mmCIF file of C-alpha atoms in Angstrom:
data_model
loop_
_atom_site.group_PDB
_atom_site.id
_atom_site.type_symbol
_atom_site.label_atom_id
_atom_site.label_comp_id
_atom_site.label_asym_id
_atom_site.label_seq_id
_atom_site.Cartn_x
_atom_site.Cartn_y
_atom_site.Cartn_z
ATOM 1 C CA MET P 20 54.927 -57.774 98.768
ATOM 2 C CA ILE P 21 54.610 -55.421 95.901
ATOM 3 C CA PRO P 22 55.420 -57.271 92.742
ATOM 4 C CA TRP P 23 58.102 -54.720 91.539
ATOM 5 C CA ALA P 24 59.581 -55.167 94.913
ATOM 6 C CA ALA P 25 59.651 -58.617 95.143
ATOM 7 C CA ARG P 26 61.465 -58.712 91.817
ATOM 8 C CA LEU P 27 64.054 -56.516 93.278
ATOM 9 C CA VAL P 28 64.867 -58.469 96.123
ATOM 10 C CA GLU P 29 65.044 -61.430 94.046
ATOM 11 C CA GLY P 30 67.552 -59.643 92.086
ATOM 12 C CA VAL P 31 69.389 -59.017 95.289
ATOM 13 C CA ARG P 32 69.243 -62.988 96.107
ATOM 14 C CA GLY P 33 70.727 -63.431 92.682
ATOM 15 C CA GLY P 34 73.684 -61.630 93.034
ATOM 16 C CA ALA P 35 72.639 -58.923 90.766
ATOM 17 C CA VAL P 36 73.151 -56.333 93.449
ATOM 18 C CA HIS P 37 76.831 -57.527 94.311
ATOM 19 C CA ARG P 38 77.737 -57.021 90.787
ATOM 20 C CA CYS P 39 77.204 -53.191 91.210
ATOM 21 C CA PHE P 40 79.896 -50.761 92.084
ATOM 22 C CA PRO P 41 80.191 -49.935 96.104
ATOM 23 C CA ALA P 42 78.245 -46.679 95.530
ATOM 24 C CA GLN P 43 75.547 -48.701 93.623
ATOM 25 C CA ARG P 44 75.460 -51.536 96.183
ATOM 26 C CA ALA P 45 74.960 -48.551 98.851
ATOM 27 C CA GLY P 46 71.840 -46.768 97.215
ATOM 28 C CA MET P 47 70.181 -50.409 96.441
ATOM 29 C CA ALA P 48 70.536 -51.075 100.099
ATOM 30 C CA ALA P 49 69.030 -47.914 101.211
ATOM 31 C CA LEU P 50 66.300 -48.553 98.491
ATOM 32 C CA LEU P 51 65.366 -51.949 100.053
ATOM 33 C CA VAL P 52 65.339 -50.620 103.333
ATOM 34 C CA ALA P 53 62.670 -47.903 102.322
ATOM 35 C CA ILE P 54 60.653 -50.868 100.263
ATOM 36 C CA ALA P 55 60.709 -52.961 103.488
ATOM 37 C CA ALA P 56 59.820 -50.033 105.552
ATOM 38 C CA LEU P 57 56.830 -49.195 103.281
ATOM 39 C CA THR P 58 55.673 -52.934 103.113
ATOM 40 C CA CYS P 59 55.680 -53.043 106.807
ATOM 41 C CA ALA P 60 53.726 -49.631 107.366
ATOM 42 C CA SER P 61 50.954 -50.800 104.620
ATOM 43 C CA GLY P 62 50.490 -54.201 106.525
ATOM 44 C CA ALA P 63 50.227 -52.687 109.957
ATOM 45 C CA ALA P 64 47.475 -50.317 108.637
ATOM 46 C CA ALA P 65 45.624 -52.954 106.793
ATOM 47 C CA ALA P 66 45.664 -54.736 109.804
ATOM 48 C CA ASP P 67 44.125 -52.009 112.007
ATOM 49 C CA CYS P 68 41.146 -51.916 110.167
ATOM 50 C CA LYS P 69 40.116 -55.239 111.958
ATOM 51 C CA SER P 70 40.786 -53.654 115.411
ATOM 52 C CA LEU P 71 38.044 -53.059 117.729
ATOM 53 C CA PRO P 72 36.700 -49.588 118.380
ATOM 54 C CA LYS P 73 38.616 -47.975 121.187
ATOM 55 C CA PRO P 74 39.924 -44.118 121.697
ATOM 56 C CA ARG P 75 42.904 -43.214 119.381
ATOM 57 C CA THR P 76 41.726 -46.099 116.798
ATOM 58 C CA ASP P 77 43.221 -45.814 113.432
ATOM 59 C CA TRP P 78 40.785 -46.822 110.639
ATOM 60 C CA SER P 79 41.853 -44.163 108.312
ATOM 61 C CA ASP P 80 40.755 -45.413 104.348
ATOM 62 C CA CYS P 81 39.086 -48.683 106.126
ATOM 63 C CA ASN P 82 35.559 -49.913 104.838
ATOM 64 C CA LYS P 83 33.362 -49.746 107.977
ATOM 65 C CA ARG P 84 30.220 -49.995 105.768
ATOM 66 C CA GLN P 85 26.616 -51.019 107.258
ATOM 67 C CA ILE P 86 27.933 -52.284 110.898
ATOM 68 C CA MET P 87 26.586 -51.571 114.113
ATOM 69 C CA LEU P 88 29.035 -49.356 116.315
ATOM 70 C CA GLY P 89 26.667 -47.856 118.480
ATOM 71 C CA ARG P 90 27.885 -46.168 121.509
ATOM 72 C CA SER P 91 31.566 -46.850 120.543
ATOM 73 C CA ASN P 92 34.307 -44.801 122.213
ATOM 74 C CA LEU P 93 36.516 -43.352 119.355
ATOM 75 C CA THR P 94 37.493 -40.620 121.186
ATOM 76 C CA GLY P 95 40.515 -38.890 119.382
ATOM 77 C CA SER P 96 40.382 -41.625 116.590
ATOM 78 C CA ASN P 97 42.012 -41.423 112.907
ATOM 79 C CA LEU P 98 38.936 -41.846 110.672
ATOM 80 C CA PHE P 99 40.279 -40.103 107.538
ATOM 81 C CA ASN P 100 38.312 -41.371 104.532
ATOM 82 C CA THR P 101 36.783 -43.997 106.503
ATOM 83 C CA ASP P 102 33.711 -45.343 104.801
ATOM 84 C CA PHE P 103 30.914 -45.562 107.026
ATOM 85 C CA THR P 104 28.083 -45.736 104.587
ATOM 86 C CA SER P 105 24.786 -46.926 106.191
ATOM 87 C CA THR P 106 26.719 -47.567 109.554
ATOM 88 C CA ASP P 107 25.057 -47.074 112.940
ATOM 89 C CA LEU P 108 27.292 -44.869 115.057
ATOM 90 C CA SER P 109 24.269 -43.559 117.502
ATOM 91 C CA GLY P 110 25.370 -42.646 120.815
ATOM 92 C CA SER P 111 29.161 -43.049 119.963
ATOM 93 C CA ASN P 112 31.677 -40.685 121.415
ATOM 94 C CA LEU P 113 33.928 -39.123 118.602
ATOM 95 C CA THR P 114 35.136 -35.986 120.687
ATOM 96 C CA SER P 115 38.021 -34.627 118.552
ATOM 97 C CA ALA P 116 38.093 -37.465 116.155
ATOM 98 C CA ASN P 117 39.321 -36.759 112.609
ATOM 99 C CA LEU P 118 36.850 -37.736 110.026
ATOM 100 C CA GLU P 119 38.042 -35.812 107.229
ATOM 101 C CA LYS P 120 36.660 -37.072 103.795
ATOM 102 C CA ALA P 121 34.591 -39.829 105.388
ATOM 103 C CA THR P 122 31.883 -41.401 103.778
ATOM 104 C CA LEU P 123 28.899 -40.968 106.182
ATOM 105 C CA MET P 124 26.013 -41.312 103.896
ATOM 106 C CA ARG P 125 22.675 -42.687 105.563
ATOM 107 C CA ALA P 126 24.866 -43.352 108.614
ATOM 108 C CA SER P 127 23.120 -42.515 111.828
ATOM 109 C CA LEU P 128 25.342 -40.451 114.548
ATOM 110 C CA ALA P 129 22.047 -39.576 116.555
ATOM 111 C CA GLY P 130 22.864 -38.664 119.931
ATOM 112 C CA ALA P 131 26.684 -39.117 119.724
ATOM 113 C CA ARG P 132 29.449 -36.733 120.955
ATOM 114 C CA ALA P 133 31.711 -35.083 118.549
ATOM 115 C CA ASP P 134 32.704 -32.008 120.262
ATOM 116 C CA LYS P 135 35.751 -30.502 118.039
ATOM 117 C CA ALA P 136 35.541 -33.141 115.911
ATOM 118 C CA ASN P 137 36.966 -32.605 111.990
ATOM 119 C CA PHE P 138 34.087 -33.516 109.784
ATOM 120 C CA SER P 139 35.556 -31.421 106.758
ATOM 121 C CA ARG P 140 34.663 -32.621 103.514
ATOM 122 C CA VAL P 141 32.643 -35.581 104.424
ATOM 123 C CA GLU P 142 30.192 -37.098 102.086
ATOM 124 C CA ALA P 143 27.039 -36.945 104.496
ATOM 125 C CA TYR P 144 23.933 -37.472 102.316
ATOM 126 C CA ARG P 145 20.716 -38.027 104.365
ATOM 127 C CA THR P 146 23.057 -38.927 107.345
ATOM 128 C CA ASN P 147 21.180 -38.580 110.858
ATOM 129 C CA PHE P 148 22.966 -36.411 113.247
ATOM 130 C CA THR P 149 19.828 -35.706 115.555
ATOM 131 C CA GLY P 150 20.542 -34.954 118.810
ATOM 132 C CA MET P 151 24.047 -35.087 118.734
ATOM 133 C CA SER P 152 26.663 -32.807 120.393
ATOM 134 C CA ALA P 153 29.039 -31.198 117.947
ATOM 135 C CA GLU P 154 30.544 -28.063 119.342
ATOM 136 C CA TYR P 155 33.436 -26.391 117.689
ATOM 137 C CA ALA P 156 33.176 -29.305 115.039
ATOM 138 C CA SER P 157 34.256 -28.546 111.376
ATOM 139 C CA PHE P 158 31.762 -29.179 108.782
ATOM 140 C CA ALA P 159 33.593 -27.104 106.311
ATOM 141 C CA SER P 160 33.280 -27.839 102.491
ATOM 142 C CA SER P 161 31.250 -31.260 103.297
ATOM 143 C CA GLU P 162 28.580 -32.944 101.359
ATOM 144 C CA LEU P 163 25.306 -32.616 103.696
ATOM 145 C CA GLN P 164 22.640 -32.632 101.451
ATOM 146 C CA ARG P 165 19.275 -33.551 103.463
ATOM 147 C CA ALA P 166 21.246 -34.280 106.550
ATOM 148 C CA ASP P 167 19.187 -34.212 109.861
ATOM 149 C CA PHE P 168 20.429 -31.762 112.342
ATOM 150 C CA ALA P 169 17.383 -31.452 114.536
ATOM 151 C CA GLY P 170 17.927 -30.867 118.117
ATOM 152 C CA ALA P 171 21.728 -31.007 117.634
ATOM 153 C CA ARG P 172 24.210 -28.785 119.911
ATOM 154 C CA LEU P 173 26.363 -27.049 117.124
ATOM 155 C CA THR P 174 27.784 -23.913 119.290
ATOM 156 C CA GLY P 175 30.800 -22.748 117.138
ATOM 157 C CA ALA P 176 30.455 -25.239 114.555
ATOM 158 C CA ASP P 177 31.976 -24.460 111.163
ATOM 159 C CA PHE P 178 29.798 -24.837 107.972
ATOM 160 C CA GLU P 179 31.912 -22.702 105.756
ATOM 161 C CA LYS P 180 31.207 -23.777 102.145
ATOM 162 C CA ALA P 181 29.310 -26.683 103.184
ATOM 163 C CA GLU P 182 26.568 -28.102 100.795
ATOM 164 C CA LEU P 183 23.420 -27.956 103.102
ATOM 165 C CA GLY P 184 20.424 -28.087 100.615
ATOM 166 C CA ARG P 185 17.400 -29.352 102.123
ATOM 167 C CA ALA P 186 19.272 -29.584 105.734
ATOM 168 C CA ASN P 187 17.025 -29.751 108.595
ATOM 169 C CA PHE P 188 18.328 -27.693 111.829
ATOM 170 C CA GLU P 189 15.030 -27.482 113.557
ATOM 171 C CA LYS P 190 15.324 -27.038 117.273
ATOM 172 C CA ALA P 191 19.189 -27.138 116.816
ATOM 173 C CA VAL P 192 21.681 -24.969 119.026
ATOM 174 C CA LEU P 193 23.276 -22.811 116.457
ATOM 175 C CA THR P 194 25.083 -20.136 118.685
ATOM 176 C CA GLY P 195 28.374 -18.999 117.224
ATOM 177 C CA THR P 196 27.889 -21.061 114.215
ATOM 178 C CA ARG P 197 29.521 -20.139 110.984
ATOM 179 C CA PHE P 198 27.562 -20.425 107.766
ATOM 180 C CA ALA P 199 29.905 -18.586 105.424
ATOM 181 C CA THR P 200 29.755 -19.328 101.491
ATOM 182 C CA ALA P 201 27.379 -22.307 102.614
ATOM 183 C CA ASN P 202 24.771 -23.571 100.294
ATOM 184 C CA LEU P 203 21.563 -23.122 102.560
ATOM 185 C CA SER P 204 18.856 -23.660 99.514
ATOM 186 C CA ARG P 205 15.665 -24.985 100.974
ATOM 187 C CA ALA P 206 17.334 -25.742 104.440
ATOM 188 C CA VAL P 207 15.098 -25.701 107.676
ATOM 189 C CA LEU P 208 16.454 -23.112 110.575
ATOM 190 C CA SER P 209 12.948 -22.641 111.564
ATOM 191 C CA GLY P 210 12.897 -23.346 115.701
ATOM 192 C CA SER P 211 16.722 -23.195 115.920
ATOM 193 C CA GLN P 212 18.027 -21.607 119.006
ATOM 194 C CA PHE P 213 21.186 -19.298 119.261
ATOM 195 C CA GLU P 214 22.334 -16.411 121.344
ATOM 196 C CA GLY P 215 24.769 -14.132 119.850
ATOM 197 C CA PRO P 216 26.075 -13.696 116.459
ATOM 198 C CA ILE P 217 25.809 -16.313 113.707
ATOM 199 C CA ASP P 218 27.853 -15.871 110.256
ATOM 200 C CA PHE P 219 25.908 -16.272 106.898
ATOM 201 C CA SER P 220 28.423 -14.138 104.955
ATOM 202 C CA ARG P 221 27.735 -14.854 101.387
ATOM 203 C CA ALA P 222 25.750 -17.951 102.233
ATOM 204 C CA PHE P 223 23.311 -18.774 99.377
ATOM 205 C CA MET P 224 19.575 -18.859 101.019
ATOM 206 C CA PHE P 225 17.250 -19.869 98.521
ATOM 207 C CA GLN P 226 14.021 -20.535 99.998
ATOM 208 C CA THR P 227 15.688 -21.163 103.078
ATOM 209 C CA ARG P 228 13.107 -21.470 105.873
ATOM 210 C CA ILE P 229 13.665 -19.080 108.776
ATOM 211 C CA GLU P 230 10.144 -18.943 110.018
ATOM 212 C CA GLY P 231 10.044 -17.642 113.620
ATOM 213 C CA VAL P 232 13.970 -16.979 113.992
ATOM 214 C CA ASP P 233 15.177 -14.415 115.561
ATOM 215 C CA LEU P 234 18.404 -13.092 113.089
ATOM 216 C CA SER P 235 18.721 -9.844 114.874
ATOM 217 C CA GLN P 236 22.153 -10.743 115.732
ATOM 218 C CA ALA P 237 23.204 -12.470 112.583
ATOM 219 C CA SER P 238 26.075 -11.092 110.695
ATOM 220 C CA GLY P 239 26.784 -10.963 107.126
ATOM 221 C CA LEU P 240 23.352 -11.193 105.832
ATOM 222 C CA THR P 241 21.959 -8.992 103.160
ATOM 223 C CA GLN P 242 18.702 -7.611 101.672
ATOM 224 C CA ASP P 243 19.926 -9.906 98.538
ATOM 225 C CA GLN P 244 19.714 -13.179 100.736
ATOM 226 C CA ILE P 245 16.772 -12.093 102.848
ATOM 227 C CA ASP P 246 14.719 -11.849 99.648
ATOM 228 C CA LEU P 247 15.721 -15.546 98.752
ATOM 229 C CA THR P 248 14.374 -16.980 101.963
ATOM 230 C CA CYS P 249 11.025 -17.819 103.476
ATOM 231 C CA GLY P 250 10.131 -16.201 106.714
ATOM 232 C CA ASP P 251 7.005 -14.851 108.300
ATOM 233 C CA ALA P 252 5.845 -11.934 110.711
ATOM 234 C CA ALA P 253 7.672 -13.840 113.538
ATOM 235 C CA THR P 254 11.085 -13.637 111.932
ATOM 236 C CA LYS P 255 13.159 -10.922 113.116
ATOM 237 C CA LEU P 256 15.884 -9.216 111.149
ATOM 238 C CA PRO P 257 19.023 -7.618 111.665
ATOM 239 C CA ALA P 258 18.663 -3.431 111.476
ATOM 240 C CA GLY P 259 18.195 -2.256 107.871
ATOM 241 C CA LEU P 260 17.116 -5.250 106.508
ATOM 242 C CA SER P 261 13.319 -6.070 105.751
ATOM 243 C CA ALA P 262 10.726 -8.633 105.069
ATOM 244 C CA PRO P 263 10.059 -9.254 101.379
ATOM 245 C CA PRO P 264 6.613 -9.102 99.785
ATOM 246 C CA GLN P 265 6.562 -12.860 99.179
ATOM 247 C CA TRP P 266 6.406 -13.872 102.905
ATOM 248 C CA PRO P 267 5.271 -16.017 103.953
ATOM 249 C CA CYS P 268 6.025 -19.010 101.506
ATOM 250 C CA PRO P 269 3.716 -21.830 100.598
ATOM 251 C CA ALA P 270 4.627 -25.087 102.686
ATOM 252 C CA ASP P 271 7.628 -27.370 101.003
ATOM 253 C CA ASP P 272 6.048 -30.625 100.255
ATOM 254 C CA ASP P 273 9.024 -32.361 99.224
#
């Protein structure tokens, strides 16, 4: 029990509460009931961190670092602020799971299914998302530097305000994906696939690799953004925008 709560309970046992006026005793009793409920809830939450993975698991705020959870079924689970640093979640089912503020640094979600999952505000530096399905998932305001989304299916996914420096989207499906206000500096979009609109409104695109990409239906792009990117003769731009003279860029060896 919380130390100050224990002292309060001890005071009750010693008769301190009974010496109070009736109204004070009623208030003290209500406070003790609230403390008991809080203590029980805290214990239940801590105990749930030891539970086995299953649909609708509650691992919020739990430490799940460096463990093997590949092919787990965590559909609809509450994984808010869970620490999955360097954990293997490859092939797992995370459909509609809530991973808001989770730590996924150097974790593997390769081949995972995470459609409609909430990855907003996650920390996912160098995380392996290759081949995953995260259609209509949210990665808003997430830290995704050097994350690897190669071959991922990201139709309708939201990356608004995400940090995506040097992230790799090669051969990813990006139909309807939103990159509004995202940092895409040195990210690789070459070889990505999409049909229909893709939103780049106010995205920062310093040396974003768009070689061979058909951006003719992209929305939100300006000439100032295109002037910072790295494309080539095969890159297709929206009407009214033109290739800058520095194309093609030299290879990025980092």
